[in-house]
PDB file of C-alpha atoms and ligand atoms in Angstrom:
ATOM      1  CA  UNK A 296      -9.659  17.674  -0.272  1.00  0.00           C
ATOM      2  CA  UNK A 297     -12.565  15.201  -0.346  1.00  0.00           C
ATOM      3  CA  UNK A 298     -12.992  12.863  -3.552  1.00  0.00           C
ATOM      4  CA  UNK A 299     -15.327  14.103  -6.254  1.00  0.00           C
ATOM      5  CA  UNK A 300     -18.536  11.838  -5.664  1.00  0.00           C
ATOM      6  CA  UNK A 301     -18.369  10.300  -9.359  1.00  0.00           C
ATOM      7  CA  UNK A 302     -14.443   9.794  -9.296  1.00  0.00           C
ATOM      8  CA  UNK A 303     -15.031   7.991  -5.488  1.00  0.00           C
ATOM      9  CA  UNK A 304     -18.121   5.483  -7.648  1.00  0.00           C
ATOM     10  CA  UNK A 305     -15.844   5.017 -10.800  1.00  0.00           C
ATOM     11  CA  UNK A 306     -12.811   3.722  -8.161  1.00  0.00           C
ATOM     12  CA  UNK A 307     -15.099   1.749  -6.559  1.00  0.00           C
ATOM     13  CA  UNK A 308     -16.328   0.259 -10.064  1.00  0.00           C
ATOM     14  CA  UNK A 309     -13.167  -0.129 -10.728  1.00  0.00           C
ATOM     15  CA  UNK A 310     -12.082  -2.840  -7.719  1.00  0.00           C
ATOM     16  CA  UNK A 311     -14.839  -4.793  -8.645  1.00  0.00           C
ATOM     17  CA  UNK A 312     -13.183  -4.901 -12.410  1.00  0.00           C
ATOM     18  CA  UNK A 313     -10.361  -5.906 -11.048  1.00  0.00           C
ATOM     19  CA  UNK A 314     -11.647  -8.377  -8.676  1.00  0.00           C
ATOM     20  CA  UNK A 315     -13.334  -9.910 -11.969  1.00  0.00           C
ATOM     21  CA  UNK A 316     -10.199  -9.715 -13.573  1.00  0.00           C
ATOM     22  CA  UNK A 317      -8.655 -12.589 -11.209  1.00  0.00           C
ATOM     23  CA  UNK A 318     -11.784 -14.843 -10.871  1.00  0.00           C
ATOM     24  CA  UNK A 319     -11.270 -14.426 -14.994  1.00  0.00           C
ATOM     25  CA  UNK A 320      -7.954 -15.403 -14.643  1.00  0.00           C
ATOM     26  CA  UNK A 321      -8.614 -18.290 -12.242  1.00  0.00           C
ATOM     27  CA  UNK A 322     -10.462 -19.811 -15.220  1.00  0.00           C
ATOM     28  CA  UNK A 323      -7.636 -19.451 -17.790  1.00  0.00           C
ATOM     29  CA  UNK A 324      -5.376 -21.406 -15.272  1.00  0.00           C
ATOM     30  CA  UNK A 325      -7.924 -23.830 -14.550  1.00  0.00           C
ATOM     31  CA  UNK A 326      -8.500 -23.965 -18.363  1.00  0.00           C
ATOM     32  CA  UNK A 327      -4.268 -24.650 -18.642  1.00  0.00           C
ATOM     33  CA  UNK A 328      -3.813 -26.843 -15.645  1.00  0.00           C
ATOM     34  CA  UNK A 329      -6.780 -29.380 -16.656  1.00  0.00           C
ATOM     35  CA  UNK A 330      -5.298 -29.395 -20.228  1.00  0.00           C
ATOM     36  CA  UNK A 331      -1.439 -30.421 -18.238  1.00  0.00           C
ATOM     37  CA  UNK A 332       0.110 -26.915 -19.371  1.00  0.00           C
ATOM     38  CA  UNK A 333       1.009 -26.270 -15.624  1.00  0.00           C
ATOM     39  CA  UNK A 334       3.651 -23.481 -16.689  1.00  0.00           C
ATOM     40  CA  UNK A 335       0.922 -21.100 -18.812  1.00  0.00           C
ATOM     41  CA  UNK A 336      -1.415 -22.258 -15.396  1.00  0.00           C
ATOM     42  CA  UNK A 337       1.132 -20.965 -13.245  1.00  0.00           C
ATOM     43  CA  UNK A 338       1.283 -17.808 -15.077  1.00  0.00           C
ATOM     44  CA  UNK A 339      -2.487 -17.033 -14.725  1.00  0.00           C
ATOM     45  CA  UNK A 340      -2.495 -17.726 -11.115  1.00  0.00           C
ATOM     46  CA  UNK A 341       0.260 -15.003 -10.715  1.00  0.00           C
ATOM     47  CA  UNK A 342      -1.743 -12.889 -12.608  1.00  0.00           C
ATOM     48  CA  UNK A 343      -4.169 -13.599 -10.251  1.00  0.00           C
ATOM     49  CA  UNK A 344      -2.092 -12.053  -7.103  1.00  0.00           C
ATOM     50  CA  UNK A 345      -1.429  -9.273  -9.655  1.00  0.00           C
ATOM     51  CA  UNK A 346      -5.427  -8.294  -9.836  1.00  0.00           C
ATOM     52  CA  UNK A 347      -5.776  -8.571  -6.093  1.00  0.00           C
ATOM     53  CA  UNK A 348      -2.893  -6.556  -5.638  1.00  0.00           C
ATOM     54  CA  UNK A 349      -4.830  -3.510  -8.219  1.00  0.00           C
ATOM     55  CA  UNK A 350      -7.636  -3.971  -6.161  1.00  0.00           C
ATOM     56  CA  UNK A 351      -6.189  -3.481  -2.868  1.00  0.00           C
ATOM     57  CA  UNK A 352      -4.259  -0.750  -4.377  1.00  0.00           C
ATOM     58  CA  UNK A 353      -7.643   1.280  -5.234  1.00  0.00           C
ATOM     59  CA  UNK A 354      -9.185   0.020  -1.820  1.00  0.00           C
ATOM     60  CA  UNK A 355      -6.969   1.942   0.478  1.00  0.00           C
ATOM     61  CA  UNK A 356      -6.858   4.504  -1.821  1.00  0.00           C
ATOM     62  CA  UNK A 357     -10.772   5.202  -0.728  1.00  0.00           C
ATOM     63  CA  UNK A 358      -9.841   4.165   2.781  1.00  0.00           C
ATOM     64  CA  UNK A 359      -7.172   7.133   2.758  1.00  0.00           C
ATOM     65  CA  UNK A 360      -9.701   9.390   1.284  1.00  0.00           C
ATOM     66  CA  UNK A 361     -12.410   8.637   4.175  1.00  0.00           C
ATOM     67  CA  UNK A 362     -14.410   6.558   1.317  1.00  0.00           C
ATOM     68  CA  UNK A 363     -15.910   3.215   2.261  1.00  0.00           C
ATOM     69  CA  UNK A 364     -15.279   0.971  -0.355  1.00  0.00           C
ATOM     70  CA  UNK A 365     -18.182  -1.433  -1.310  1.00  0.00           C
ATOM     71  CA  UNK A 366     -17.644  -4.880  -2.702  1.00  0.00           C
ATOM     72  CA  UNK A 367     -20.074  -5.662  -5.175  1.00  0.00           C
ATOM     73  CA  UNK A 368     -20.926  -8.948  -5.951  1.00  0.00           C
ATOM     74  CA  UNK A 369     -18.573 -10.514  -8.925  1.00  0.00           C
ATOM     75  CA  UNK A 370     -19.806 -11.645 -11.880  1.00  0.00           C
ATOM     76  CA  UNK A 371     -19.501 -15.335 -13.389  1.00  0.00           C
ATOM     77  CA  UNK A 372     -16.571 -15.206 -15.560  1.00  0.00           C
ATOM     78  CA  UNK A 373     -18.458 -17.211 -18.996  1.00  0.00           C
ATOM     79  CA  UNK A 374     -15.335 -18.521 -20.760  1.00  0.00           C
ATOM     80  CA  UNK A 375     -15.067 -21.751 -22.814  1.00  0.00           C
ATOM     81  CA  UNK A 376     -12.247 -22.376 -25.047  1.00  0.00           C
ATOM     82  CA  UNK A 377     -11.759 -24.375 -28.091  1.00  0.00           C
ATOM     83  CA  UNK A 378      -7.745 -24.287 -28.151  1.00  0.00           C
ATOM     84  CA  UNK A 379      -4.657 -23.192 -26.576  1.00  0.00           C
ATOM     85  CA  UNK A 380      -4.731 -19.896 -28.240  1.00  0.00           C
ATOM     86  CA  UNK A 381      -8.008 -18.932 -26.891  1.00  0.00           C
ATOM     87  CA  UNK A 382      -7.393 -17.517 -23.200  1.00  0.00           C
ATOM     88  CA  UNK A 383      -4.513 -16.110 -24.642  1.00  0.00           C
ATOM     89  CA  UNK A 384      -6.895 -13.772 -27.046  1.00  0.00           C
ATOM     90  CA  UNK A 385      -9.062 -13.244 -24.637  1.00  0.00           C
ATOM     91  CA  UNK A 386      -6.602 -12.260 -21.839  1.00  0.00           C
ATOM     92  CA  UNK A 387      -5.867  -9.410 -24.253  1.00  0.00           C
ATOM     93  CA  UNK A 388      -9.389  -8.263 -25.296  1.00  0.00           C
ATOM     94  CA  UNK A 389      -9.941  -7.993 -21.219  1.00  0.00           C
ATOM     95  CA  UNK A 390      -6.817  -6.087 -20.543  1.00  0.00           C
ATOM     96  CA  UNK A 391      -7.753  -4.243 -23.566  1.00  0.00           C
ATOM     97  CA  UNK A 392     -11.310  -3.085 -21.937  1.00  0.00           C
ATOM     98  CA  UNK A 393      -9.754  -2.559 -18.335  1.00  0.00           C
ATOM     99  CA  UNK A 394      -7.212  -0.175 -19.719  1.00  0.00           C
ATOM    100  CA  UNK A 395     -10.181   1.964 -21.595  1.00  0.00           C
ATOM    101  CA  UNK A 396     -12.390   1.580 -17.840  1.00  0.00           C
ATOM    102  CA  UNK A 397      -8.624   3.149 -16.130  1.00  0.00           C
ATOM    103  CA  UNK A 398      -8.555   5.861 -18.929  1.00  0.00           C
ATOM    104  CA  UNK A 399     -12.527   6.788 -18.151  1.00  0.00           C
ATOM    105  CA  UNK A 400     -11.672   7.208 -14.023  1.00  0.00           C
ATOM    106  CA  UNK A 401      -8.524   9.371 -15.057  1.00  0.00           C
ATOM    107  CA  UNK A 402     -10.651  11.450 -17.821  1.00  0.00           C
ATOM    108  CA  UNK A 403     -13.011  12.001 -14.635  1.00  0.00           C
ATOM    109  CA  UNK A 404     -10.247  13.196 -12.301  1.00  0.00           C
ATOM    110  CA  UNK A 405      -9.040  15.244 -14.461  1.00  0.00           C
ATOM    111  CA  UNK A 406     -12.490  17.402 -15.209  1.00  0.00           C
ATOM    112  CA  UNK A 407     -12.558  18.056 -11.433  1.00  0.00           C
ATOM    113  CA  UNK A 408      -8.969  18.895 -11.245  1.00  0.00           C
ATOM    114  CA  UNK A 409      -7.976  15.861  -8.815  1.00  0.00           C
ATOM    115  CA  UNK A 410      -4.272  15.530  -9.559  1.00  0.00           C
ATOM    116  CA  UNK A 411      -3.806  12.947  -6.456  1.00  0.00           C
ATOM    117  CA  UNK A 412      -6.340  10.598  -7.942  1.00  0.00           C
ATOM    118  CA  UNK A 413      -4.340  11.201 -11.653  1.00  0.00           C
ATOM    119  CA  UNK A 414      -1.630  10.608  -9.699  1.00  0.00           C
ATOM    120  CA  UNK A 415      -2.566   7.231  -8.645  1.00  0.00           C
ATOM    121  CA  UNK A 416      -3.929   6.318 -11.388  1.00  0.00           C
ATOM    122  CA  UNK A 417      -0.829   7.209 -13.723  1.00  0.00           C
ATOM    123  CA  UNK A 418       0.735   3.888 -12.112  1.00  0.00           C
ATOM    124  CA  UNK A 419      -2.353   1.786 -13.142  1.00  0.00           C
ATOM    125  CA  UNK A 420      -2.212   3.358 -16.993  1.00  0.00           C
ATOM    126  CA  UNK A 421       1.499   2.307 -17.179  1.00  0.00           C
ATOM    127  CA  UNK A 422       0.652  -1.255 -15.540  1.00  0.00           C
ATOM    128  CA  UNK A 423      -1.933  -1.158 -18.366  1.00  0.00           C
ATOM    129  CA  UNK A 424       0.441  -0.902 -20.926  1.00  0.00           C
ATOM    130  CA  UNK A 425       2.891  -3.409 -19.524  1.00  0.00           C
ATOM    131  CA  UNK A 426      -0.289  -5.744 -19.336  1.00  0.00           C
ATOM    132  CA  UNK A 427      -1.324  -5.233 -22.894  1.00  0.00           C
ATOM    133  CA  UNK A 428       2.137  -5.461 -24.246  1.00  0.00           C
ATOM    134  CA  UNK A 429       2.616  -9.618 -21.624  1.00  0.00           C
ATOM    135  CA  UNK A 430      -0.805 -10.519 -23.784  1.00  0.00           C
ATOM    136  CA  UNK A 431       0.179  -9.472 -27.508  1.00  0.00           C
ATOM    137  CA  UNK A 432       3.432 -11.633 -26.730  1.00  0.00           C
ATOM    138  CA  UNK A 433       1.955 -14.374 -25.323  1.00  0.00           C
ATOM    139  CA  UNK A 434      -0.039 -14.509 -28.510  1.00  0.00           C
ATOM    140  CA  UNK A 435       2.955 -14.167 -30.635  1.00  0.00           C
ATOM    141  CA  UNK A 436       4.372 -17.063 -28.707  1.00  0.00           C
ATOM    142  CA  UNK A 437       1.840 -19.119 -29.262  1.00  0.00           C
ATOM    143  CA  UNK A 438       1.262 -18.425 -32.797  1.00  0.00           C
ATOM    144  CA  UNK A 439       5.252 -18.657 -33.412  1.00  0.00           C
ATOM    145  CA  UNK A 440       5.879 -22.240 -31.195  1.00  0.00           C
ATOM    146  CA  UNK A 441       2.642 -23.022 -30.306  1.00  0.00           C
ATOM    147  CA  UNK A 442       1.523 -25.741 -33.558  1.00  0.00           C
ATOM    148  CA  UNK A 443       5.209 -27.854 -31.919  1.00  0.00           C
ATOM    149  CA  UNK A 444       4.823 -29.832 -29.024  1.00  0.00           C
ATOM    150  CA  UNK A 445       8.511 -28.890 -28.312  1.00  0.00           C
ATOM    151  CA  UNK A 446       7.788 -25.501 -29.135  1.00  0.00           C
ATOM    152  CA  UNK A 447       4.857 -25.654 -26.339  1.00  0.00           C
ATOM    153  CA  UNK A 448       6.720 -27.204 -23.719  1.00  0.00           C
ATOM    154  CA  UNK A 449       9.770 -25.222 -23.765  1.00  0.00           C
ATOM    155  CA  UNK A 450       7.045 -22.212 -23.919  1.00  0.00           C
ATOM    156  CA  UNK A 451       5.225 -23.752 -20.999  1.00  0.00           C
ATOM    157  CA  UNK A 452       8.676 -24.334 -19.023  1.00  0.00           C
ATOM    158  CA  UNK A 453       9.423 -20.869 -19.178  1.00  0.00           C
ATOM    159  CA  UNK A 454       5.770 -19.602 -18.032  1.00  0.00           C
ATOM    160  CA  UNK A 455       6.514 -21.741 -15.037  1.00  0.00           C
ATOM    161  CA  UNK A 456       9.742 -19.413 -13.668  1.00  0.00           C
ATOM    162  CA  UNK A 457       7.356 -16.751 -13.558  1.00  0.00           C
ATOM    163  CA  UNK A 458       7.040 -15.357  -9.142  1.00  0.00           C
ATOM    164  CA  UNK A 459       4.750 -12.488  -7.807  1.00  0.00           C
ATOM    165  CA  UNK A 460       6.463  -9.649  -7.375  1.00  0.00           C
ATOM    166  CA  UNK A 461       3.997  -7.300  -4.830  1.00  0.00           C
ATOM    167  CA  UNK A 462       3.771  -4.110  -7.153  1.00  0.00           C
ATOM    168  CA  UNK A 463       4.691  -0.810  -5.365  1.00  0.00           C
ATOM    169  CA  UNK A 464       1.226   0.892  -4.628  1.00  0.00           C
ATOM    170  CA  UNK A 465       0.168   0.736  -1.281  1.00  0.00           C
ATOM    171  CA  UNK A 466      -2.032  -2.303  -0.336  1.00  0.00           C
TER     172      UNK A 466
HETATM  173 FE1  LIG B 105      -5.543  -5.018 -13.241  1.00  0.00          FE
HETATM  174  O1  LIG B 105      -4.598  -5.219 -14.736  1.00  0.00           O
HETATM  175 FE2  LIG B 105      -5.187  -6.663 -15.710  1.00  0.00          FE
HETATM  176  O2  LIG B 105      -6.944  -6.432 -15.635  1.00  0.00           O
END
């Protein structure tokens, strides 16, 4: 069955959100590393492989479904920050407005009865969850440790074990 034309656009949308969501993300870690926090640096630039990864996911999603996906041009991501804290806040308030953009493309699905499409997209809701739930504690972190240098750096050594782990949709 061929994709419903609006679910097909919203997809599309929705790799360029994601490929925003890493060039945001590059920031943050460029915001960490220039500041000498290389562990919450490394954490953003494995959230970076994470956002490619949902992008390639949706990309041969179209490419199964006969769909050529178009790659719009990315926005500037316009981030300064005043303190540790602030990435951190506005990790969340993205991941916060990608989860309500996955929740519109499911919503559309559903209207035209595309249960492969909710099917796919099921994965990205619960990735959405496990994404809102990394940012709330990395706040709580940071407001629990984050005022004590020791506090930070034993904070920052642990954002530093953190690997890519290729996520299971098909890329
Ligand atoms: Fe793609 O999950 Fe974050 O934005």
């Amino acid at each position: 069955m061929a994709l419903d034309d609006k679910v097909a656009a919203l997809l599309n949308e929705q790799i360029n959100k994601e490929l925003f969501s890493a060039y945001l993300y590059l920031t943050f870690a460029d915001y960490y590393d220039e500041r000498g926090l290389k562990g919450f640096a490394n954490w953003y630039t494995i959230q970076v492989e994470e956002e490619l990864a949902h992008a390639k996911g949706l990309r041969r999603y179209l490419l199964d479904n006969d769909v050529h996906p178009v790659m719009e041009a990315i926005a500037r991501p316009d981030m300064s920050f005043d303190d540790d804290m602030g990435p951190l806040k506005a990790a969340l308030e993205h991941e916060q407005f990608i989860t309500k953009s996955i929740y519109e493309c499911y919503l559309a699905a559903q209207k035209v009865n595309d249960l492969r499409t909710m099917k796919l997209l099921d994965w990205y809701i619960a990735e959405q969850g496990e994404e809102e739930t990394n940012s709330k504690d990395m706040i709580t972190n940071m407001e629990l440790f984050g005022s004590d240098p020791k506090g930070l750096y034993d904070l920052d050594r642990e954002y530093l074990s953190r690997t890519f782990n290729p996520p299971t949709i098909a890329m």
